[in-house]
Each structure stands twice: as C-alpha cells, then as structure tokens.
Amino acid sequence: RYGYSFTGFVNGDDETVLTGEVTLSCGYSVGSDVGEYVIDASGVSSDDYDITYDLGKLTVVKADYDMSGITFTDRSYEYDGTVRNIAISGTLPTGIDGEQVSVSYSAGSKDVVYRKEIVATFSTDSDNYNIPAPMKAYLTVYGKEVVVSAEPKSKFYGDNDPEFTTTVTGLIGDDTIDYEVQREQGET
C-alpha cells in the first residue's frame, strides 16, 4: 500500500542491523476527501543508529465520473409549434461520496432551424470529482408542409370575378402565412 526506504547507513551496514518492523500509517481511507494526507512511519530501532522518520505525503486528486453510459446525439423534428430540445440518454453517474452529476441544456427551438447546436452542461456539488466536459449535439427542426388550395369558382361570361377563396391546411395553432390569390390575366 505504501512504500519506504532507508538511508544513512555506513561501513556497509544495511537495514538488517535494525530491530523491529516498519509500521506505516495514514489517515486516508477509501472515500476520504481530496487532499493531502500524512504517511507516518515507526517501529524500528538500532543500537548503532539514531532513527529519524521523514513523514511521507499521500496526495488524493479529484477523480473523473464515469460518463461512458451517457450519449448525446443529433435529433430532427418536423415543425409542430412546440419547443424542441435534445436530452442525454443514459443514467447520470453518482460518485462514491453520494454526489450525482446533474445536467442543463442550452435553449432549444420551436422555430424552423437548420442544425442548431445544443450544449449539455454538467455539474456536481462534489469537491472530489472533476466536472464532466460538456457534450454537443445538433437540433434540426424542419418545415411542415402547408397547402394553400384555391377553391373552385364559376361565373358567367362578362360578369365580374367572384371573390376568390382558399383553404389552408397544415398550419399549427395560431400560425399564419401570407399569400395572395390571383387569376391568370387575359380572361374575361
């Protein structure tokens, strides 16, 4: 788990002239927070040497969350008047400290757009884990077909034109379109 070494022997001596067994201790245990922990040594003695123990240091750095089960892929939708967005797939990981990753997204769109970049930004309340890198995907909202159909009309030769009317199908909610109805010139 921890290592140690000896220095300072003279006249060909080595650690075999020491009695006892080196014992190492550290305040770290699995799940302890990020930080520095002292490694302390004790346990050996010698009739010929004054034993001094230099403290060691264990540095615990932030871990990375396992994001391998998370995907964020491009999506396409036909315009339907609702705000569309893209969501990640998968279960957000939880660290051994019990803190889970959370996600937020840049704004989606209900308008017809071509390849709008959506960013999934991750966060965590844990001081023991690195914040996962953002993920990007593209949202496409493509136009819905709208049909403007001229309604059939008739008139007698020489009469004024009747009012031309249409039927519009395919609009969503309160959406409107601008159009103008005309007939071919030259007819009477």
Coordinates of N, CA, C and O in Angstrom, one line a residue:
R1 N 0.8 -1.2 0.0 CA 0.0 0.0 0.0 C 0.9 1.2 0.0 O 0.7 2.1 -0.8
Y2 N 1.8 1.4 0.9 CA 2.7 2.5 1.0 C 4.1 1.9 1.0 O 4.3 0.8 1.4
G3 N 5.1 2.6 0.5 CA 6.5 2.1 0.5 C 7.3 2.9 1.4 O 6.9 4.0 1.9
Y4 N 8.5 2.4 1.6 CA 9.5 3.2 2.5 C 10.9 2.7 2.0 O 11.1 1.8 1.3
S5 N 11.9 3.5 2.4 CA 13.3 3.2 2.2 C 14.1 3.7 3.3 O 13.7 4.5 4.1
F6 N 15.4 3.2 3.4 CA 16.3 3.6 4.4 C 17.5 4.3 3.8 O 17.9 3.9 2.7
T7 N 18.0 5.3 4.5 CA 19.3 5.9 4.0 C 20.1 6.2 5.2 O 19.7 6.2 6.4
G8 N 21.4 6.4 5.0 CA 22.3 6.9 6.1 C 23.2 5.8 6.7 O 23.9 6.1 7.7
F9 N 23.1 4.6 6.2 CA 24.0 3.5 6.8 C 25.4 3.8 6.4 O 25.7 4.3 5.3
V10 N 26.4 3.3 7.3 CA 27.8 3.5 7.0 C 28.5 2.1 7.1 O 27.9 1.2 7.7
N11 N 29.7 2.0 6.7 CA 30.5 0.8 6.8 C 29.9 -0.4 6.3 O 30.0 -1.5 6.8
G12 N 29.1 -0.3 5.2 CA 28.5 -1.5 4.6 C 27.2 -2.0 5.3 O 26.7 -3.0 4.9
D13 N 26.8 -1.3 6.3 CA 25.6 -1.7 7.0 C 24.4 -1.5 6.1 O 24.4 -0.7 5.2
D14 N 23.3 -2.2 6.4 CA 22.0 -2.0 5.7 C 20.9 -2.3 6.8 O 21.2 -2.4 8.0
E15 N 19.6 -2.3 6.3 CA 18.5 -2.4 7.2 C 18.5 -3.7 8.1 O 17.8 -3.8 9.1
T16 N 19.4 -4.6 7.8 CA 19.4 -5.9 8.6 C 20.0 -5.6 10.0 O 19.8 -6.4 10.9
V17 N 20.6 -4.4 10.2 CA 21.1 -4.1 11.6 C 20.0 -3.5 12.4 O 20.2 -3.2 13.6
L18 N 18.8 -3.3 11.9 CA 17.7 -2.7 12.6 C 16.9 -3.8 13.2 O 16.8 -4.9 12.7
T19 N 16.3 -3.4 14.4 CA 15.3 -4.4 15.0 C 13.9 -3.8 14.9 O 13.7 -2.6 14.8
G20 N 13.0 -4.7 14.9 CA 11.6 -4.3 14.8 C 11.1 -4.4 13.3 O 11.9 -4.8 12.4
E21 N 9.9 -3.9 13.2 CA 9.3 -3.9 11.8 C 8.7 -2.5 11.6 O 8.1 -1.9 12.4
V22 N 8.9 -2.0 10.3 CA 8.4 -0.7 10.0 C 6.9 -0.8 9.9 O 6.3 -1.7 9.3
T23 N 6.2 0.1 10.6 CA 4.8 0.3 10.5 C 4.5 1.6 9.9 O 5.0 2.6 10.3
L24 N 3.6 1.6 8.8 CA 3.2 2.8 8.2 C 1.8 3.1 8.5 O 0.9 2.1 8.5
S25 N 1.4 4.3 8.7 CA 0.0 4.7 8.9 C -0.3 5.9 8.2 O 0.5 6.8 8.0
C26 N -1.6 6.0 7.8 CA -2.1 7.2 7.1 C -3.5 7.4 7.4 O -4.3 6.5 7.6
G27 N -3.9 8.7 7.5 CA -5.3 9.0 7.8 C -6.3 8.8 6.7 O -7.5 8.9 6.8
Y28 N -5.8 8.4 5.5 CA -6.6 8.2 4.4 C -7.3 6.8 4.4 O -6.7 5.9 4.8
S29 N -8.5 6.8 4.0 CA -9.2 5.5 3.7 C -10.1 5.7 2.5 O -10.4 6.9 2.1
V30 N -10.4 4.7 1.8 CA -11.3 4.8 0.6 C -12.5 5.6 0.9 O -13.2 5.4 1.9
G31 N -12.7 6.6 0.1 CA -13.8 7.5 0.3 C -13.5 8.8 1.0 O -14.3 9.7 1.1
S32 N -12.2 8.9 1.5 CA -11.8 10.2 2.1 C -11.7 11.2 1.0 O -11.5 11.0 -0.1
D33 N -11.9 12.5 1.5 CA -11.9 13.6 0.5 C -10.6 13.9 -0.1 O -9.5 13.4 0.4
V34 N -10.7 14.6 -1.2 CA -9.5 15.1 -1.9 C -8.6 15.9 -1.0 O -9.2 16.6 -0.2
G35 N -7.3 15.7 -1.1 CA -6.4 16.5 -0.2 C -5.1 15.8 0.0 O -4.8 14.8 -0.7
E36 N -4.4 16.3 1.0 CA -3.1 15.7 1.3 C -3.2 15.0 2.7 O -3.7 15.6 3.6
Y37 N -2.6 13.8 2.8 CA -2.6 13.0 4.0 C -1.2 12.6 4.3 O -0.4 12.3 3.5
V38 N -0.9 12.7 5.6 CA 0.5 12.4 6.1 C 0.6 10.9 6.2 O -0.3 10.2 6.7
I39 N 1.7 10.4 5.7 CA 2.1 9.0 5.9 C 3.2 9.0 7.0 O 4.2 9.6 6.8
D40 N 2.9 8.3 8.1 CA 3.8 8.3 9.3 C 4.5 6.9 9.4 O 3.8 5.9 9.1
A41 N 5.7 6.8 9.7 CA 6.4 5.6 9.9 C 6.9 5.5 11.3 O 7.2 6.4 12.0
S42 N 7.0 4.2 11.8 CA 7.5 3.9 13.1 C 7.9 2.5 13.2 O 7.7 1.7 12.3
G43 N 8.5 2.1 14.4 CA 8.6 0.6 14.6 C 10.0 0.0 14.6 O 10.1 -1.1 15.0
V44 N 11.0 0.7 14.1 CA 12.3 0.1 14.1 C 13.3 0.9 15.1 O 13.1 2.0 15.4
S45 N 14.3 0.1 15.5 CA 15.3 0.8 16.4 C 16.6 0.2 16.1 O 16.8 -0.8 15.4
S46 N 17.7 0.8 16.7 CA 19.1 0.3 16.4 C 19.9 0.7 17.6 O 19.8 1.8 18.1
D47 N 20.9 -0.1 18.0 CA 21.9 0.3 19.0 C 22.9 1.2 18.4 O 23.6 2.0 19.1
D48 N 23.1 1.1 17.1 CA 24.2 1.9 16.4 C 23.7 3.2 15.7 O 24.5 4.0 15.3
Y49 N 22.4 3.3 15.5 CA 21.9 4.4 14.7 C 20.8 5.1 15.5 O 20.0 4.5 16.1
D50 N 20.7 6.4 15.3 CA 19.5 7.2 15.8 C 18.6 7.2 14.6 O 18.9 7.7 13.5
I51 N 17.4 6.7 14.8 CA 16.4 6.6 13.8 C 15.6 7.8 13.7 O 15.0 8.3 14.7
T52 N 15.5 8.4 12.5 CA 14.6 9.6 12.3 C 13.7 9.2 11.2 O 14.1 8.6 10.2
Y53 N 12.4 9.5 11.3 CA 11.4 9.2 10.3 C 11.0 10.4 9.6 O 10.6 11.4 10.2
D54 N 11.1 10.4 8.3 CA 10.6 11.6 7.5 C 9.2 11.2 7.1 O 8.9 10.1 6.7
L55 N 8.3 12.2 7.4 CA 6.9 12.0 7.0 C 6.7 11.9 5.5 O 7.4 12.7 4.8
G56 N 5.9 11.0 5.1 CA 5.6 11.0 3.7 C 4.2 11.7 3.5 O 3.6 12.2 4.4
K57 N 3.9 11.8 2.2 CA 2.6 12.5 1.9 C 1.9 11.7 0.8 O 2.4 11.3 -0.2
L58 N 0.6 11.5 1.1 CA -0.3 10.9 0.1 C -1.2 12.0 -0.4 O -1.9 12.7 0.3
T59 N -1.1 12.3 -1.7 CA -2.0 13.3 -2.4 C -3.1 12.6 -3.1 O -2.9 11.8 -4.0
V60 N -4.3 13.0 -2.7 CA -5.5 12.4 -3.3 C -6.1 13.5 -4.2 O -6.4 14.6 -3.8
V61 N -6.1 13.2 -5.5 CA -6.6 14.2 -6.5 C -8.1 13.8 -6.9 O -8.5 12.7 -6.7
K62 N -8.7 14.8 -7.6 CA -10.1 14.6 -8.0 C -10.2 13.4 -9.0 O -9.3 13.2 -9.8
A63 N -11.2 12.7 -8.9 CA -11.5 11.5 -9.8 C -12.4 12.0 -10.9 O -13.0 13.1 -10.8
D64 N -12.5 11.3 -12.0 CA -13.4 11.5 -13.1 C -14.7 10.7 -12.9 O -14.5 9.5 -12.6
Y65 N -15.8 11.3 -13.1 CA -17.0 10.5 -13.2 C -17.0 9.6 -14.4 O -16.4 10.0 -15.5
D66 N -17.6 8.4 -14.3 CA -17.7 7.5 -15.5 C -18.9 7.9 -16.3 O -20.0 7.6 -16.0
M67 N -18.6 8.6 -17.4 CA -19.7 9.1 -18.3 C -19.9 8.2 -19.5 O -20.5 8.6 -20.5
S68 N -19.3 7.0 -19.5 CA -19.3 6.1 -20.6 C -20.7 5.7 -21.0 O -21.0 5.3 -22.1
G69 N -21.7 5.7 -20.1 CA -23.0 5.3 -20.3 C -23.9 6.5 -20.8 O -25.1 6.3 -21.0
I70 N -23.3 7.7 -21.0 CA -24.1 8.8 -21.4 C -23.9 9.1 -22.9 O -22.7 9.2 -23.3
T71 N -25.0 9.3 -23.6 CA -24.8 9.7 -25.0 C -25.7 11.0 -25.3 O -26.7 11.2 -24.5
F72 N -25.3 11.7 -26.3 CA -26.0 13.0 -26.6 C -25.9 13.0 -28.1 O -24.9 13.3 -28.7
T73 N -27.0 12.8 -28.8 CA -27.0 12.6 -30.3 C -27.9 13.6 -31.0 O -28.9 14.1 -30.4
D74 N -27.6 13.9 -32.2 CA -28.4 14.8 -33.0 C -29.8 14.3 -33.2 O -30.0 13.1 -33.2
R75 N -30.7 15.3 -33.3 CA -32.2 14.9 -33.4 C -32.8 15.8 -34.5 O -32.4 17.0 -34.5
S76 N -33.7 15.3 -35.2 CA -34.5 16.1 -36.2 C -36.0 15.9 -35.9 O -36.4 14.8 -35.6
Y77 N -36.7 17.0 -36.0 CA -38.2 17.0 -35.8 C -38.9 17.8 -36.9 O -38.3 18.8 -37.4
E78 N -40.1 17.4 -37.2 CA -40.9 18.3 -38.1 C -41.5 19.4 -37.2 O -41.9 19.1 -36.1
Y79 N -41.6 20.6 -37.7 CA -42.2 21.7 -37.0 C -43.6 21.3 -36.6 O -44.4 20.9 -37.3
D80 N -43.9 21.5 -35.2 CA -45.2 21.3 -34.7 C -45.6 22.4 -33.7 O -46.6 22.2 -33.0
G81 N -44.9 23.5 -33.7 CA -45.2 24.6 -32.8 C -44.7 24.5 -31.4 O -44.9 25.4 -30.6
T82 N -44.1 23.4 -31.0 CA -43.7 23.2 -29.6 C -42.1 23.4 -29.6 O -41.5 23.2 -30.6
V83 N -41.6 23.8 -28.5 CA -40.2 24.0 -28.3 C -39.6 22.6 -28.3 O -40.0 21.7 -27.5
R84 N -38.6 22.4 -29.1 CA -37.9 21.1 -29.1 C -36.5 21.3 -28.6 O -35.9 22.3 -28.7
N85 N -36.0 20.2 -28.0 CA -34.7 20.2 -27.4 C -34.2 18.8 -27.5 O -34.9 17.9 -28.0
I86 N -33.0 18.6 -27.2 CA -32.3 17.2 -27.2 C -31.9 16.9 -25.7 O -31.5 17.8 -25.0
A87 N -32.1 15.7 -25.3 CA -31.7 15.3 -24.0 C -30.7 14.2 -24.1 O -30.7 13.4 -25.0
I88 N -29.9 14.1 -23.1 CA -28.9 13.0 -23.0 C -29.7 11.6 -22.8 O -30.8 11.6 -22.4
S89 N -29.0 10.6 -23.2 CA -29.5 9.2 -22.9 C -28.6 8.6 -21.9 O -27.4 8.8 -22.0
G90 N -29.1 7.8 -21.0 CA -28.3 7.1 -20.0 C -28.6 7.7 -18.6 O -29.3 8.7 -18.5
T91 N -28.0 7.0 -17.6 CA -28.2 7.5 -16.2 C -27.0 8.2 -15.8 O -25.8 7.7 -15.9
L92 N -27.2 9.4 -15.3 CA -26.1 10.2 -14.8 C -25.4 9.5 -13.6 O -26.1 9.0 -12.7
P93 N -24.1 9.5 -13.6 CA -23.3 8.8 -12.5 C -23.4 9.4 -11.2 O -23.6 10.7 -11.1
T94 N -23.2 8.6 -10.1 CA -23.1 9.1 -8.8 C -21.7 8.7 -8.3 O -21.3 7.5 -8.5
G95 N -21.0 9.6 -7.6 CA -19.7 9.2 -7.1 C -19.8 8.4 -5.8 O -20.9 8.3 -5.2
I96 N -18.7 7.9 -5.3 CA -18.7 7.2 -4.1 C -19.0 8.0 -2.9 O -19.3 7.5 -1.8
D97 N -18.9 9.4 -3.1 CA -19.3 10.3 -2.0 C -20.8 10.6 -2.0 O -21.3 11.4 -1.2
G98 N -21.6 9.9 -2.9 CA -23.0 10.1 -3.0 C -23.5 11.3 -3.8 O -24.7 11.4 -4.0
E99 N -22.6 12.0 -4.3 CA -23.0 13.2 -5.1 C -23.2 12.8 -6.6 O -22.3 12.1 -7.2
Q100 N -24.3 13.2 -7.2 CA -24.6 12.8 -8.5 C -24.3 14.0 -9.5 O -24.4 15.1 -9.1
V101 N -24.0 13.6 -10.7 CA -23.9 14.6 -11.8 C -25.3 15.1 -12.2 O -26.2 14.3 -12.2
S102 N -25.4 16.4 -12.4 CA -26.6 16.9 -13.0 C -26.3 17.6 -14.3 O -25.2 17.8 -14.7
V103 N -27.4 17.8 -15.1 CA -27.2 18.3 -16.5 C -28.2 19.5 -16.7 O -29.3 19.5 -16.2
S104 N -27.7 20.5 -17.5 CA -28.6 21.5 -18.0 C -28.3 21.7 -19.5 O -27.2 21.3 -20.0
Y105 N -29.2 22.3 -20.2 CA -29.1 22.4 -21.7 C -29.2 23.8 -22.1 O -29.9 24.6 -21.5
S106 N -28.5 24.2 -23.2 CA -28.7 25.4 -23.9 C -30.1 25.4 -24.5 O -30.7 24.3 -24.7
A107 N -30.7 26.5 -24.8 CA -32.1 26.6 -25.3 C -32.3 25.9 -26.6 O -31.5 25.9 -27.5
G108 N -33.4 25.2 -26.6 CA -33.9 24.5 -27.9 C -34.6 25.5 -28.8 O -34.3 26.7 -28.7
S109 N -35.4 25.0 -29.6 CA -36.1 25.9 -30.6 C -37.4 25.3 -31.0 O -37.6 24.1 -31.0
K110 N -38.4 26.2 -31.2 CA -39.7 25.8 -31.8 C -39.8 26.3 -33.2 O -40.6 25.9 -34.0
D111 N -38.9 27.1 -33.6 CA -38.8 27.7 -35.0 C -38.1 26.7 -35.9 O -37.3 25.9 -35.4
V112 N -38.4 26.9 -37.2 CA -37.7 26.0 -38.2 C -36.2 26.5 -38.1 O -35.9 27.6 -38.3
V113 N -35.3 25.5 -37.8 CA -33.9 25.8 -37.8 C -33.1 24.7 -38.5 O -33.6 23.6 -38.6
Y114 N -32.0 25.0 -38.9 CA -31.1 24.0 -39.5 C -29.9 23.9 -38.7 O -29.1 24.8 -38.6
R115 N -29.7 22.7 -38.0 CA -28.5 22.4 -37.2 C -28.2 23.5 -36.2 O -27.2 24.1 -36.2
K116 N -29.1 23.6 -35.2 CA -28.8 24.5 -34.1 C -28.0 23.7 -33.0 O -28.4 22.6 -32.7
E117 N -26.8 24.2 -32.6 CA -26.0 23.5 -31.6 C -26.7 23.6 -30.3 O -27.0 24.6 -29.8
I118 N -26.8 22.4 -29.6 CA -27.4 22.3 -28.3 C -26.2 21.8 -27.4 O -25.6 20.8 -27.8
V119 N -26.0 22.4 -26.3 CA -24.9 22.0 -25.4 C -25.5 21.5 -24.1 O -26.3 22.1 -23.4
A120 N -25.1 20.3 -23.7 CA -25.4 19.7 -22.4 C -24.2 20.0 -21.5 O -23.1 19.6 -21.7
T121 N -24.5 20.8 -20.4 CA -23.5 21.2 -19.5 C -23.7 20.4 -18.2 O -24.9 20.4 -17.7
F122 N -22.7 19.8 -17.7 CA -22.8 19.0 -16.5 C -22.3 19.8 -15.2 O -21.4 20.6 -15.4
S123 N -22.8 19.4 -14.1 CA -22.3 20.0 -12.8 C -22.4 19.0 -11.7 O -23.1 17.9 -11.9
T124 N -21.7 19.3 -10.6 CA -21.8 18.4 -9.4 C -21.5 19.2 -8.2 O -20.8 20.2 -8.3
D125 N -22.0 18.8 -7.1 CA -21.7 19.5 -5.8 C -20.5 18.9 -5.1 O -20.1 19.3 -4.1
S126 N -19.9 17.9 -5.8 CA -18.8 17.2 -5.1 C -17.5 17.9 -5.3 O -17.2 18.4 -6.4
D127 N -16.7 18.0 -4.3 CA -15.4 18.5 -4.4 C -14.4 17.5 -4.7 O -13.2 17.7 -4.9
N128 N -14.8 16.2 -4.8 CA -13.9 15.1 -5.0 C -13.9 14.6 -6.5 O -13.1 13.7 -6.8
Y129 N -14.7 15.2 -7.3 CA -14.7 14.8 -8.7 C -14.6 16.0 -9.7 O -15.1 17.1 -9.4
N130 N -14.0 15.7 -10.8 CA -13.9 16.7 -11.9 C -15.3 16.9 -12.5 O -16.0 15.9 -12.6
I131 N -15.6 18.1 -12.9 CA -16.9 18.3 -13.6 C -16.7 17.7 -15.0 O -15.7 18.0 -15.7
P132 N -17.6 16.9 -15.4 CA -17.5 16.3 -16.8 C -17.6 17.4 -17.9 O -18.2 18.4 -17.7
A133 N -16.9 17.1 -19.0 CA -16.8 18.0 -20.1 C -18.2 18.1 -20.7 O -19.0 17.2 -20.8
P134 N -18.6 19.3 -21.3 CA -19.9 19.5 -21.9 C -19.9 18.5 -23.2 O -18.9 18.2 -23.7
M135 N -21.1 18.2 -23.6 CA -21.4 17.4 -24.8 C -22.2 18.3 -25.7 O -23.0 19.1 -25.3
K136 N -22.0 18.1 -27.0 CA -22.7 18.9 -28.0 C -23.5 18.0 -29.0 O -23.0 16.9 -29.3
A137 N -24.6 18.4 -29.4 CA -25.4 17.7 -30.4 C -26.1 18.8 -31.2 O -26.2 20.0 -30.8
Y138 N -26.7 18.4 -32.3 CA -27.4 19.4 -33.2 C -28.9 19.0 -33.3 O -29.2 17.9 -33.5
L139 N -29.7 20.1 -33.2 CA -31.1 20.0 -33.3 C -31.5 20.6 -34.7 O -31.1 21.7 -35.0
T140 N -32.3 19.8 -35.4 CA -32.9 20.3 -36.7 C -34.4 20.3 -36.5 O -35.0 19.2 -36.2
V141 N -35.0 21.4 -36.8 CA -36.5 21.5 -36.9 C -36.8 21.9 -38.3 O -36.5 23.0 -38.7
Y142 N -37.3 20.9 -39.1 CA -37.6 21.2 -40.5 C -39.0 21.6 -40.7 O -39.9 21.3 -39.9
G143 N -39.3 22.3 -41.8 CA -40.6 22.9 -42.1 C -41.6 21.8 -42.3 O -41.4 20.8 -42.8
K144 N -42.8 22.2 -41.8 CA -44.0 21.3 -42.1 C -44.7 21.8 -43.3 O -44.7 23.0 -43.6
E145 N -45.2 20.8 -44.1 CA -45.8 21.2 -45.4 C -47.2 21.9 -45.1 O -48.0 21.4 -44.3
V146 N -47.4 23.0 -45.7 CA -48.6 23.8 -45.7 C -49.2 23.9 -47.1 O -48.4 24.2 -48.0
V147 N -50.4 23.6 -47.3 CA -51.0 23.6 -48.6 C -52.1 24.6 -48.7 O -53.0 24.7 -47.8
V148 N -52.0 25.5 -49.7 CA -53.0 26.5 -49.9 C -53.7 26.1 -51.2 O -53.1 26.0 -52.3
S149 N -55.0 25.8 -51.1 CA -55.8 25.3 -52.2 C -56.8 26.3 -52.6 O -57.6 26.8 -51.8
A150 N -56.8 26.7 -53.9 CA -57.8 27.7 -54.4 C -59.1 26.9 -54.5 O -59.2 25.8 -55.0
E151 N -60.2 27.5 -53.9 CA -61.5 26.8 -54.0 C -62.1 27.1 -55.4 O -61.9 28.2 -55.9
P152 N -62.7 26.1 -56.0 CA -63.3 26.3 -57.3 C -64.4 27.4 -57.3 O -65.2 27.5 -56.4
K153 N -64.4 28.2 -58.4 CA -65.4 29.2 -58.5 C -65.9 29.2 -60.0 O -65.2 28.6 -60.9
S154 N -67.0 29.8 -60.2 CA -67.5 29.9 -61.6 C -68.2 31.3 -61.8 O -68.6 31.9 -60.8
K155 N -68.4 31.7 -63.0 CA -69.0 32.9 -63.3 C -69.6 32.9 -64.8 O -69.1 32.0 -65.6
F156 N -70.4 33.8 -65.1 CA -70.9 33.8 -66.5 C -70.0 34.8 -67.2 O -69.5 35.8 -66.7
Y157 N -69.9 34.5 -68.5 CA -69.1 35.3 -69.4 C -69.5 36.8 -69.2 O -70.6 37.1 -69.3
G158 N -68.5 37.6 -69.0 CA -68.7 39.1 -68.9 C -69.0 39.6 -67.5 O -68.9 40.8 -67.3
D159 N -69.3 38.7 -66.6 CA -69.5 39.1 -65.2 C -68.2 39.4 -64.5 O -67.1 39.0 -65.0
N160 N -68.3 40.2 -63.5 CA -67.1 40.5 -62.6 C -66.7 39.1 -62.0 O -67.5 38.2 -61.8
D161 N -65.4 39.1 -61.7 CA -64.9 37.9 -61.0 C -65.5 37.8 -59.6 O -65.8 38.8 -58.9
P162 N -65.8 36.5 -59.2 CA -66.2 36.3 -57.9 C -65.1 36.5 -56.9 O -63.9 36.6 -57.3
E163 N -65.4 36.6 -55.6 CA -64.3 36.6 -54.6 C -63.6 35.3 -54.6 O -64.2 34.2 -54.5
F164 N -62.3 35.4 -54.8 CA -61.5 34.1 -54.8 C -61.2 33.7 -53.3 O -60.8 34.6 -52.5
T165 N -61.4 32.5 -53.0 CA -61.2 32.0 -51.6 C -60.3 30.8 -51.7 O -60.1 30.1 -52.7
T166 N -59.7 30.5 -50.5 CA -58.8 29.4 -50.4 C -59.1 28.5 -49.2 O -59.7 29.0 -48.3
T167 N -58.5 27.4 -49.2 CA -58.5 26.5 -48.0 C -57.0 26.3 -47.7 O -56.2 25.9 -48.5
V168 N -56.6 26.5 -46.4 CA -55.2 26.4 -46.0 C -55.2 25.2 -45.0 O -55.9 25.2 -44.0
T169 N -54.3 24.2 -45.3 CA -54.2 23.1 -44.4 C -52.7 22.9 -44.0 O -51.8 23.3 -44.7
G170 N -52.5 22.5 -42.8 CA -51.2 22.2 -42.3 C -50.6 23.2 -41.3 O -49.6 23.0 -40.7
L171 N -51.4 24.3 -41.1 CA -50.9 25.3 -40.1 C -51.0 24.7 -38.7 O -52.0 24.0 -38.4
I172 N -50.2 25.2 -37.8 CA -50.2 24.7 -36.4 C -50.7 25.9 -35.5 O -50.1 27.0 -35.6
G173 N -51.7 25.6 -34.7 CA -52.1 26.6 -33.7 C -52.5 27.9 -34.3 O -53.3 28.0 -35.2
D174 N -51.9 29.0 -33.8 CA -52.2 30.4 -34.3 C -51.3 30.8 -35.4 O -51.3 32.0 -35.8
D175 N -50.5 29.9 -36.0 CA -49.6 30.2 -37.1 C -50.4 30.7 -38.3 O -51.5 30.3 -38.5
T176 N -49.8 31.7 -39.0 CA -50.4 32.2 -40.2 C -49.4 32.3 -41.3 O -48.2 32.2 -41.0
I177 N -49.8 32.4 -42.5 CA -48.9 32.6 -43.7 C -49.5 33.7 -44.5 O -50.7 34.0 -44.5
D178 N -48.7 34.4 -45.2 CA -49.1 35.5 -46.1 C -49.1 34.9 -47.5 O -48.1 34.2 -48.0
Y179 N -50.2 35.1 -48.3 CA -50.3 34.7 -49.6 C -51.3 35.6 -50.4 O -52.1 36.3 -49.7
E180 N -51.3 35.6 -51.7 CA -52.2 36.3 -52.5 C -52.7 35.4 -53.6 O -52.0 34.6 -54.1
V181 N -54.0 35.6 -53.8 CA -54.7 34.8 -54.8 C -54.9 35.6 -56.1 O -55.5 36.7 -55.9
Q182 N -54.5 35.2 -57.2 CA -54.7 35.9 -58.5 C -55.2 34.9 -59.5 O -54.9 33.7 -59.4
R183 N -55.8 35.4 -60.5 CA -56.1 34.6 -61.7 C -55.2 35.0 -62.8 O -54.7 36.1 -62.8
E184 N -55.2 34.2 -63.8 CA -54.4 34.5 -65.0 C -55.0 35.6 -65.7 O -56.2 35.7 -65.9
Q185 N -54.2 36.6 -66.2 CA -54.6 37.7 -66.9 C -55.1 37.3 -68.3 O -54.7 36.3 -68.9
G186 N -56.0 38.1 -68.8 CA -56.5 37.9 -70.2 C -57.8 37.2 -70.2 O -58.5 37.2 -71.3
E187 N -58.3 36.6 -69.2 CA -59.6 36.1 -69.2 C -60.6 37.1 -68.9 O -60.3 38.1 -68.2
T188 N -61.8 37.0 -69.4 CA -62.9 38.0 -69.1 C -64.0 37.4 -68.4 O -64.2 36.2 -68.3

